[in-house]
Amino acid sequence: MEFDEEKLREYCANPPEDVSLSDIDLGRIPRHISIIMDGNGRWAQARGLDRSKGHVAGVESLRETVTSCVRLGVDNLSVYAFSTENWKRPQQEVNLLMHLFGTTLLKELPLFHQENVRLRFLGDIEALPEATYQVFEEGLRETQGNTGMTFALAVNYGSRAEITRAARLLAQDVADGGLRPEDVDADAIQSRLYTAGMPDPELLIRTSGELRLSNYLLWQLAYTEFYVTKTLWPDFDRWELLRAIRSFQGRNRRFGGVASK
Ligand code: FPP
């Protein structure tokens, strides 16, 4: 994607000692970066604060990450904001998160316009509280004409539920006579996932050091490079993102084939 190199250089002025923009090959920025944002609760607890303060601080990291990805010319950014399992959290925390999603989205709509960002959602958003759902719909409507980066928020998302849904849609198409069983292939499945039309992530970042996928994009991450950082999500910034991209660019991606020289 096109990007403004001068703006990017300005955005990345004053780097820390261990990483800077010159470590990055701007011609090989991942087309799709996905992030499991983890560690908000621990960040807050370490400061003697309520977990909710961690989520509020996490919104700031997300804003910086969206901006950083736009500056770098990333085509797609997706983030795991709320899983199908997260409903098991205390009701008060669930309520706060739902409220935060809605208010943040409304507040950030001007930023999305300014940066030409198009929103999409991964997951069953119709099952969300009405007020949150309405804001999400508004966000979709308002940004559908934007032609820059796609920002996909996974909310009420679970990969097994997503694949189950795709299987059900396929079964229905076969039952209706619109599809023959022998036509069910990877493309047929892919086009029925929430990510239909998006390229698979090239880079998955997980914060707070956990080494698991937590039911996230199981299909789409088949060949994705992983980068795990101990940094907690509220401490994640443009420099952490550059470290992740630098690590990604240092790898030899083989897709099951042999190593290239
Ligand atoms: C993980 O930390 C974070 C979440 C489950 C929520 C993510 C939400 C945000 C960053 C706010 C984003 C806002 C918008 C608008 C999408 P955790 O609570 O699992 O932390 P812990 O593992 O330390 O308990």
GROMACS .gro file of C-alpha atoms and ligand atoms in nm:
model
  285
    1MET     CA    1   0.000   0.000   0.000
    2GLU     CA    2   0.107   0.359  -0.066
    3PHE     CA    3   0.248   0.543   0.229
    4ASP     CA    4   0.401   0.878   0.303
    5GLU     CA    5   0.765   0.814   0.381
    6GLU     CA    6   0.828   1.161   0.516
    7LYS     CA    7   0.540   1.129   0.761
    8LEU     CA    8   0.669   0.788   0.864
    9ARG     CA    9   1.020   0.921   0.928
   10GLU     CA   10   0.879   1.199   1.138
   11TYR     CA   11   0.661   0.950   1.328
   12CYS     CA   12   0.964   0.734   1.402
   13ALA     CA   13   1.203   1.012   1.501
   14ASN     CA   14   1.369   0.973   1.844
   15PRO     CA   15   1.391   0.592   1.853
   16PRO     CA   16   1.516   0.395   2.154
   17GLU     CA   17   1.867   0.248   2.141
   18ASP     CA   18   1.787  -0.100   2.018
   19VAL     CA   19   1.555  -0.040   1.725
   20SER     CA   20   1.487   0.222   1.460
   21LEU     CA   21   1.321   0.262   1.123
   22SER     CA   22   1.651   0.194   0.947
   23ASP     CA   23   1.626  -0.170   1.069
   24ILE     CA   24   1.315  -0.216   0.856
   25ASP     CA   25   1.294  -0.295   0.485
   26LEU     CA   26   1.003  -0.073   0.386
   27GLY     CA   27   0.957  -0.275   0.070
   28ARG     CA   28   0.874  -0.587   0.272
   29ILE     CA   29   0.617  -0.475   0.525
   30PRO     CA   30   0.372  -0.758   0.608
   31ARG     CA   31   0.042  -0.710   0.423
   32HIS     CA   32  -0.156  -0.834   0.720
   33ILE     CA   33  -0.048  -0.803   1.083
   34SER     CA   34  -0.265  -0.959   1.350
   35ILE     CA   35  -0.235  -0.907   1.724
   36ILE     CA   36  -0.350  -1.095   2.032
   37MET     CA   37  -0.361  -0.806   2.279
   38ASP     CA   38  -0.292  -0.961   2.615
   39GLY     CA   39  -0.185  -0.842   2.958
   40ASN     CA   40  -0.416  -0.550   3.032
   41GLY     CA   41  -0.523  -0.702   3.364
   42ARG     CA   42  -0.168  -0.776   3.476
   43TRP     CA   43  -0.054  -0.428   3.377
   44ALA     CA   44  -0.322  -0.277   3.600
   45GLN     CA   45  -0.266  -0.519   3.889
   46ALA     CA   46   0.108  -0.447   3.886
   47ARG     CA   47   0.017  -0.082   3.951
   48GLY     CA   48  -0.236  -0.162   4.220
   49LEU     CA   49  -0.516  -0.053   3.986
   50ASP     CA   50  -0.843  -0.210   3.891
   51ARG     CA   51  -0.829  -0.435   3.583
   52SER     CA   52  -1.054  -0.191   3.399
   53LYS     CA   53  -0.776   0.068   3.404
   54GLY     CA   54  -0.565  -0.180   3.208
   55HIS     CA   55  -0.828  -0.199   2.936
   56VAL     CA   56  -0.854   0.179   2.923
   57ALA     CA   57  -0.475   0.202   2.889
   58GLY     CA   58  -0.496  -0.072   2.622
   59VAL     CA   59  -0.709   0.154   2.406
   60GLU     CA   60  -0.418   0.399   2.386
   61SER     CA   61  -0.185   0.125   2.265
   62LEU     CA   62  -0.440   0.026   2.006
   63ARG     CA   63  -0.468   0.382   1.880
   64GLU     CA   64  -0.090   0.406   1.847
   65THR     CA   65  -0.077   0.069   1.671
   66VAL     CA   66  -0.344   0.166   1.418
   67THR     CA   67  -0.153   0.487   1.345
   68SER     CA   68   0.180   0.304   1.322
   69CYS     CA   69   0.039   0.049   1.078
   70VAL     CA   70  -0.108   0.323   0.860
   71ARG     CA   71   0.226   0.508   0.861
   72LEU     CA   72   0.409   0.188   0.762
   73GLY     CA   73   0.167   0.111   0.480
   74VAL     CA   74   0.026  -0.211   0.630
   75ASP     CA   75  -0.280  -0.319   0.426
   76ASN     CA   76  -0.461  -0.508   0.701
   77LEU     CA   77  -0.444  -0.493   1.079
   78SER     CA   78  -0.656  -0.730   1.283
   79VAL     CA   79  -0.678  -0.748   1.662
   80TYR     CA   80  -0.836  -0.992   1.906
   81ALA     CA   81  -1.046  -0.774   2.135
   82PHE     CA   82  -1.301  -1.016   2.282
   83SER     CA   83  -1.332  -1.392   2.246
   84THR     CA   84  -1.635  -1.617   2.264
   85GLU     CA   85  -1.481  -1.738   2.593
   86ASN     CA   86  -1.447  -1.388   2.739
   87TRP     CA   87  -1.816  -1.387   2.838
   88LYS     CA   88  -1.702  -1.597   3.136
   89ARG     CA   89  -1.527  -1.295   3.286
   90PRO     CA   90  -1.699  -1.111   3.575
   91GLN     CA   91  -2.011  -0.935   3.447
   92GLN     CA   92  -1.874  -0.597   3.548
   93GLU     CA   93  -1.563  -0.645   3.334
   94VAL     CA   94  -1.768  -0.766   3.037
   95ASN     CA   95  -1.992  -0.460   3.069
   96LEU     CA   96  -1.695  -0.229   3.083
   97LEU     CA   97  -1.537  -0.385   2.775
   98MET     CA   98  -1.860  -0.363   2.576
   99HIS     CA   99  -1.898   0.000   2.678
  100LEU     CA  100  -1.534   0.072   2.593
  101PHE     CA  101  -1.564  -0.085   2.248
  102GLY     CA  102  -1.864   0.133   2.164
  103THR     CA  103  -1.739   0.461   2.306
  104THR     CA  104  -1.388   0.418   2.168
  105LEU     CA  105  -1.514   0.337   1.823
  106LEU     CA  106  -1.738   0.642   1.815
  107LYS     CA  107  -1.459   0.862   1.941
  108GLU     CA  108  -1.209   0.728   1.690
  109LEU     CA  109  -1.428   0.759   1.380
  110PRO     CA  110  -1.266   1.094   1.286
  111LEU     CA  111  -0.922   0.930   1.315
  112PHE     CA  112  -1.035   0.645   1.088
  113HIS     CA  113  -1.156   0.898   0.832
  114GLN     CA  114  -0.845   1.109   0.859
  115GLU     CA  115  -0.630   0.801   0.805
  116ASN     CA  116  -0.863   0.653   0.538
  117VAL     CA  117  -0.912   0.336   0.749
  118ARG     CA  118  -1.194   0.094   0.673
  119LEU     CA  119  -1.342  -0.101   0.961
  120ARG     CA  120  -1.460  -0.458   0.964
  121PHE     CA  121  -1.553  -0.701   1.236
  122LEU     CA  122  -1.464  -1.064   1.283
  123GLY     CA  123  -1.709  -1.258   1.497
  124ASP     CA  124  -2.076  -1.273   1.581
  125ILE     CA  125  -2.141  -0.907   1.654
  126GLU     CA  126  -2.518  -0.943   1.635
  127ALA     CA  127  -2.505  -1.116   1.973
  128LEU     CA  128  -2.348  -0.810   2.138
  129PRO     CA  129  -2.542  -0.570   2.359
  130GLU     CA  130  -2.766  -0.357   2.137
  131ALA     CA  131  -2.585  -0.027   2.205
  132THR     CA  132  -2.246  -0.174   2.114
  133TYR     CA  133  -2.387  -0.345   1.807
  134GLN     CA  134  -2.544  -0.020   1.684
  135VAL     CA  135  -2.214   0.166   1.715
  136PHE     CA  136  -2.035  -0.113   1.528
  137GLU     CA  137  -2.292  -0.093   1.248
  138GLU     CA  138  -2.242   0.281   1.235
  139GLY     CA  139  -1.867   0.234   1.218
  140LEU     CA  140  -1.908  -0.007   0.928
  141ARG     CA  141  -2.141   0.226   0.742
  142GLU     CA  142  -1.931   0.533   0.806
  143THR     CA  143  -1.600   0.384   0.694
  144GLN     CA  144  -1.708   0.157   0.409
  145GLY     CA  145  -1.598   0.413   0.150
  146ASN     CA  146  -1.245   0.444   0.291
  147THR     CA  147  -0.980   0.289   0.071
  148GLY     CA  148  -0.674   0.270   0.296
  149MET     CA  149  -0.589   0.014   0.562
  150THR     CA  150  -0.852  -0.236   0.673
  151PHE     CA  151  -0.877  -0.254   1.050
  152ALA     CA  152  -1.052  -0.571   1.162
  153LEU     CA  153  -1.171  -0.599   1.520
  154ALA     CA  154  -1.235  -0.953   1.640
  155VAL     CA  155  -1.518  -0.924   1.891
  156ASN     CA  156  -1.722  -1.220   2.014
  157TYR     CA  157  -1.485  -1.416   1.795
  158GLY     CA  158  -1.382  -1.780   1.831
  159SER     CA  159  -1.210  -1.976   1.559
  160ARG     CA  160  -1.396  -2.301   1.620
  161ALA     CA  161  -1.727  -2.117   1.608
  162GLU     CA  162  -1.614  -1.948   1.285
  163ILE     CA  163  -1.519  -2.277   1.117
  164THR     CA  164  -1.838  -2.443   1.245
  165ARG     CA  165  -2.038  -2.158   1.095
  166ALA     CA  166  -1.859  -2.197   0.762
  167ALA     CA  167  -1.933  -2.571   0.764
  168ARG     CA  168  -2.298  -2.501   0.833
  169LEU     CA  169  -2.317  -2.246   0.549
  170LEU     CA  170  -2.158  -2.499   0.314
  171ALA     CA  171  -2.397  -2.773   0.423
  172GLN     CA  172  -2.687  -2.537   0.360
  173ASP     CA  173  -2.560  -2.453   0.012
  174VAL     CA  174  -2.525  -2.823  -0.067
  175ALA     CA  175  -2.871  -2.896   0.072
  176ASP     CA  176  -3.014  -2.614  -0.141
  177GLY     CA  177  -2.851  -2.762  -0.450
  178GLY     CA  178  -2.626  -2.461  -0.513
  179LEU     CA  179  -2.306  -2.650  -0.440
  180ARG     CA  180  -2.188  -3.007  -0.501
  181PRO     CA  181  -1.996  -3.183  -0.220
  182GLU     CA  182  -1.697  -3.226  -0.455
  183ASP     CA  183  -1.684  -2.846  -0.496
  184VAL     CA  184  -1.613  -2.798  -0.127
  185ASP     CA  185  -1.246  -2.694  -0.127
  186ALA     CA  186  -1.023  -2.458   0.070
  187ASP     CA  187  -1.152  -2.156  -0.124
  188ALA     CA  188  -1.512  -2.254  -0.052
  189ILE     CA  189  -1.433  -2.266   0.318
  190GLN     CA  190  -1.223  -1.949   0.316
  191SER     CA  191  -1.496  -1.747   0.149
  192ARG     CA  192  -1.732  -1.837   0.433
  193LEU     CA  193  -1.502  -1.730   0.715
  194TYR     CA  194  -1.536  -1.388   0.879
  195THR     CA  195  -1.207  -1.293   0.711
  196ALA     CA  196  -1.339  -1.361   0.359
  197GLY     CA  197  -1.148  -1.151   0.110
  198MET     CA  198  -0.862  -1.065   0.346
  199PRO     CA  199  -0.518  -1.217   0.293
  200ASP     CA  200  -0.402  -1.447   0.575
  201PRO     CA  201  -0.190  -1.273   0.840
  202GLU     CA  202   0.179  -1.281   0.761
  203LEU     CA  203   0.274  -1.183   1.114
  204LEU     CA  204   0.096  -1.265   1.441
  205ILE     CA  205   0.204  -1.073   1.748
  206ARG     CA  206   0.107  -1.187   2.097
  207THR     CA  207   0.185  -0.968   2.394
  208SER     CA  208   0.247  -1.063   2.758
  209GLY     CA  209   0.451  -1.372   2.680
  210GLU     CA  210   0.181  -1.639   2.657
  211LEU     CA  211   0.252  -1.915   2.406
  212ARG     CA  212  -0.094  -2.011   2.288
  213LEU     CA  213  -0.343  -1.928   2.015
  214SER     CA  214  -0.650  -1.905   2.237
  215ASN     CA  215  -0.892  -2.010   1.960
  216TYR     CA  216  -0.778  -1.726   1.732
  217LEU     CA  217  -0.772  -1.751   1.350
  218LEU     CA  218  -0.682  -2.123   1.353
  219TRP     CA  219  -0.745  -2.160   0.979
  220GLN     CA  220  -0.587  -1.832   0.873
  221LEU     CA  221  -0.264  -1.870   1.075
  222ALA     CA  222  -0.155  -2.190   0.895
  223TYR     CA  223   0.169  -2.033   0.762
  224THR     CA  224   0.189  -1.719   0.973
  225GLU     CA  225   0.510  -1.616   1.150
  226PHE     CA  226   0.465  -1.569   1.525
  227TYR     CA  227   0.625  -1.302   1.739
  228VAL     CA  228   0.573  -1.321   2.113
  229THR     CA  229   0.682  -1.038   2.336
  230LYS     CA  230   0.676  -1.022   2.715
  231THR     CA  231   0.561  -0.660   2.691
  232LEU     CA  232   0.210  -0.619   2.830
  233TRP     CA  233  -0.042  -0.474   2.585
  234PRO     CA  234  -0.072  -0.127   2.749
  235ASP     CA  235   0.307  -0.090   2.709
  236PHE     CA  236   0.304  -0.189   2.342
  237ASP     CA  237   0.411   0.099   2.118
  238ARG     CA  238   0.550   0.180   1.771
  239TRP     CA  239   0.896   0.052   1.872
  240GLU     CA  240   0.762  -0.286   1.980
  241LEU     CA  241   0.589  -0.304   1.644
  242LEU     CA  242   0.916  -0.229   1.465
  243ARG     CA  243   1.092  -0.501   1.669
  244ALA     CA  244   0.825  -0.749   1.560
  245ILE     CA  245   0.854  -0.650   1.194
  246ARG     CA  246   1.232  -0.666   1.211
  247SER     CA  247   1.211  -1.017   1.352
  248PHE     CA  248   0.963  -1.115   1.079
  249GLN     CA  249   1.188  -0.980   0.807
  250GLY     CA  250   1.481  -1.179   0.940
  251ARG     CA  251   1.302  -1.509   0.884
  252ASN     CA  252   1.304  -1.745   0.592
  253ARG     CA  253   0.944  -1.831   0.508
  254ARG     CA  254   0.919  -2.170   0.341
  255PHE     CA  255   0.545  -2.249   0.334
  256GLY     CA  256   0.628  -2.618   0.367
  257GLY     CA  257   0.883  -2.606   0.084
  258VAL     CA  258   1.262  -2.592   0.100
  259ALA     CA  259   1.474  -2.306   0.228
  260SER     CA  260   1.564  -2.046  -0.031
  261LYS     CA  261   1.915  -1.905  -0.033
  262FPP     C1  262  -0.641  -0.884   2.728
  262FPP     O1  263  -0.593  -0.851   2.856
  262FPP     C2  264  -0.729  -0.782   2.676
  262FPP     C3  265  -0.863  -0.796   2.648
  262FPP     C4  266  -0.938  -0.921   2.666
  262FPP     C5  267  -0.941  -0.685   2.599
  262FPP     C6  268  -0.875  -0.611   2.488
  262FPP     C7  269  -0.935  -0.479   2.481
  262FPP     C8  270  -0.866  -0.365   2.466
  262FPP     C9  271  -0.721  -0.354   2.447
  262FPP    C10  272  -0.941  -0.243   2.456
  262FPP    C11  273  -0.957  -0.226   2.310
  262FPP    C12  274  -1.060  -0.135   2.271
  262FPP    C13  275  -1.122  -0.144   2.152
  262FPP    C14  276  -1.202  -0.032   2.106
  262FPP    C15  277  -1.112  -0.262   2.066
  262FPP     P1  278  -0.636  -0.942   2.978
  262FPP     O2  279  -0.750  -0.878   3.044
  262FPP     O3  280  -0.657  -1.080   2.931
  262FPP     O4  281  -0.507  -0.930   3.065
  262FPP     P2  282  -0.450  -1.040   3.166
  262FPP     O5  283  -0.414  -1.159   3.083
  262FPP     O6  284  -0.332  -0.972   3.224
  262FPP     O7  285  -0.558  -1.068   3.266
   0.00000   0.00000   0.00000
